[in-house]
């Protein structure tokens, strides 16, 4: 008698597809939990947007002279 553990996504609590299980087994992450492809894409997109905004904020000093003149 063996019990099969069904992996679920940490964010959305959905059962992982066979493709996501394959990817998580072949390329394990260091997070300590598993994510489905959709949630992983959402997290990556959020990080990209935050990084782009951070870089844009850092480059705002180039517009200093153009503002009031």
mmCIF file of C-alpha atoms in Angstrom:
data_model
loop_
_atom_site.group_PDB
_atom_site.id
_atom_site.type_symbol
_atom_site.label_atom_id
_atom_site.label_comp_id
_atom_site.label_asym_id
_atom_site.label_seq_id
_atom_site.Cartn_x
_atom_site.Cartn_y
_atom_site.Cartn_z
ATOM 1 C CA UNK A 1 0.000 0.000 0.000
ATOM 2 C CA UNK A 2 1.571 3.242 -1.129
ATOM 3 C CA UNK A 3 0.273 6.748 -0.850
ATOM 4 C CA UNK A 4 0.766 9.020 -3.823
ATOM 5 C CA UNK A 5 1.471 12.643 -2.980
ATOM 6 C CA UNK A 6 -0.047 15.019 -5.476
ATOM 7 C CA UNK A 7 2.044 18.182 -5.802
ATOM 8 C CA UNK A 8 0.120 21.443 -5.814
ATOM 9 C CA UNK A 9 1.087 24.985 -6.694
ATOM 10 C CA UNK A 10 2.091 27.139 -3.748
ATOM 11 C CA UNK A 11 0.285 30.252 -5.051
ATOM 12 C CA UNK A 12 -2.962 28.995 -6.582
ATOM 13 C CA UNK A 13 -3.329 25.608 -4.807
ATOM 14 C CA UNK A 14 -4.048 23.859 -8.112
ATOM 15 C CA UNK A 15 -2.727 20.400 -8.874
ATOM 16 C CA UNK A 16 0.386 20.562 -11.033
ATOM 17 C CA UNK A 17 0.098 19.279 -14.577
ATOM 18 C CA UNK A 18 2.309 16.429 -15.688
ATOM 19 C CA UNK A 19 4.458 18.945 -17.602
ATOM 20 C CA UNK A 20 4.931 21.105 -14.506
ATOM 21 C CA UNK A 21 5.794 18.003 -12.451
ATOM 22 C CA UNK A 22 8.368 17.012 -15.069
ATOM 23 C CA UNK A 23 9.919 20.494 -15.063
ATOM 24 C CA UNK A 24 10.018 20.668 -11.266
ATOM 25 C CA UNK A 25 11.641 17.244 -11.089
ATOM 26 C CA UNK A 26 14.201 17.955 -13.819
ATOM 27 C CA UNK A 27 14.962 21.536 -12.710
ATOM 28 C CA UNK A 28 14.244 21.780 -8.978
ATOM 29 C CA UNK A 29 14.087 25.270 -7.540
ATOM 30 C CA UNK A 30 15.646 26.552 -4.357
ATOM 31 C CA UNK A 31 12.436 28.134 -3.064
ATOM 32 C CA UNK A 32 11.352 25.067 -1.112
ATOM 33 C CA UNK A 33 7.953 24.934 -2.805
ATOM 34 C CA UNK A 34 6.599 24.292 -6.288
ATOM 35 C CA UNK A 35 4.843 26.648 -8.671
ATOM 36 C CA UNK A 36 2.771 25.969 -11.765
ATOM 37 C CA UNK A 37 3.875 27.538 -15.040
ATOM 38 C CA UNK A 38 1.212 30.250 -14.934
ATOM 39 C CA UNK A 39 2.085 31.417 -11.415
ATOM 40 C CA UNK A 40 5.780 31.331 -12.217
ATOM 41 C CA UNK A 41 5.168 33.526 -15.290
ATOM 42 C CA UNK A 42 3.127 35.959 -13.172
ATOM 43 C CA UNK A 43 5.926 36.221 -10.610
ATOM 44 C CA UNK A 44 8.550 36.731 -13.325
ATOM 45 C CA UNK A 45 6.443 39.438 -14.993
ATOM 46 C CA UNK A 46 6.017 41.214 -11.652
ATOM 47 C CA UNK A 47 9.790 41.138 -11.094
ATOM 48 C CA UNK A 48 10.411 42.461 -14.629
ATOM 49 C CA UNK A 49 8.007 45.365 -14.085
ATOM 50 C CA UNK A 50 9.542 46.235 -10.704
ATOM 51 C CA UNK A 51 13.045 46.129 -12.188
ATOM 52 C CA UNK A 52 12.059 48.281 -15.175
ATOM 53 C CA UNK A 53 10.409 50.817 -12.850
ATOM 54 C CA UNK A 54 13.463 50.861 -10.603
ATOM 55 C CA UNK A 55 15.769 51.524 -13.548
ATOM 56 C CA UNK A 56 13.430 54.219 -14.884
ATOM 57 C CA UNK A 57 13.391 55.889 -11.467
ATOM 58 C CA UNK A 58 17.189 55.827 -11.350
ATOM 59 C CA UNK A 59 17.395 57.489 -14.774
ATOM 60 C CA UNK A 60 14.994 60.343 -13.906
ATOM 61 C CA UNK A 61 17.889 62.659 -13.032
ATOM 62 C CA UNK A 62 18.632 63.018 -16.767
ATOM 63 C CA UNK A 63 15.398 65.042 -17.152
ATOM 64 C CA UNK A 64 16.382 67.494 -14.399
ATOM 65 C CA UNK A 65 17.309 70.408 -16.681
ATOM 66 C CA UNK A 66 14.381 69.914 -19.063
ATOM 67 C CA UNK A 67 11.691 70.188 -16.376
ATOM 68 C CA UNK A 68 11.209 73.906 -15.840
ATOM 69 C CA UNK A 69 13.095 75.555 -18.671
#
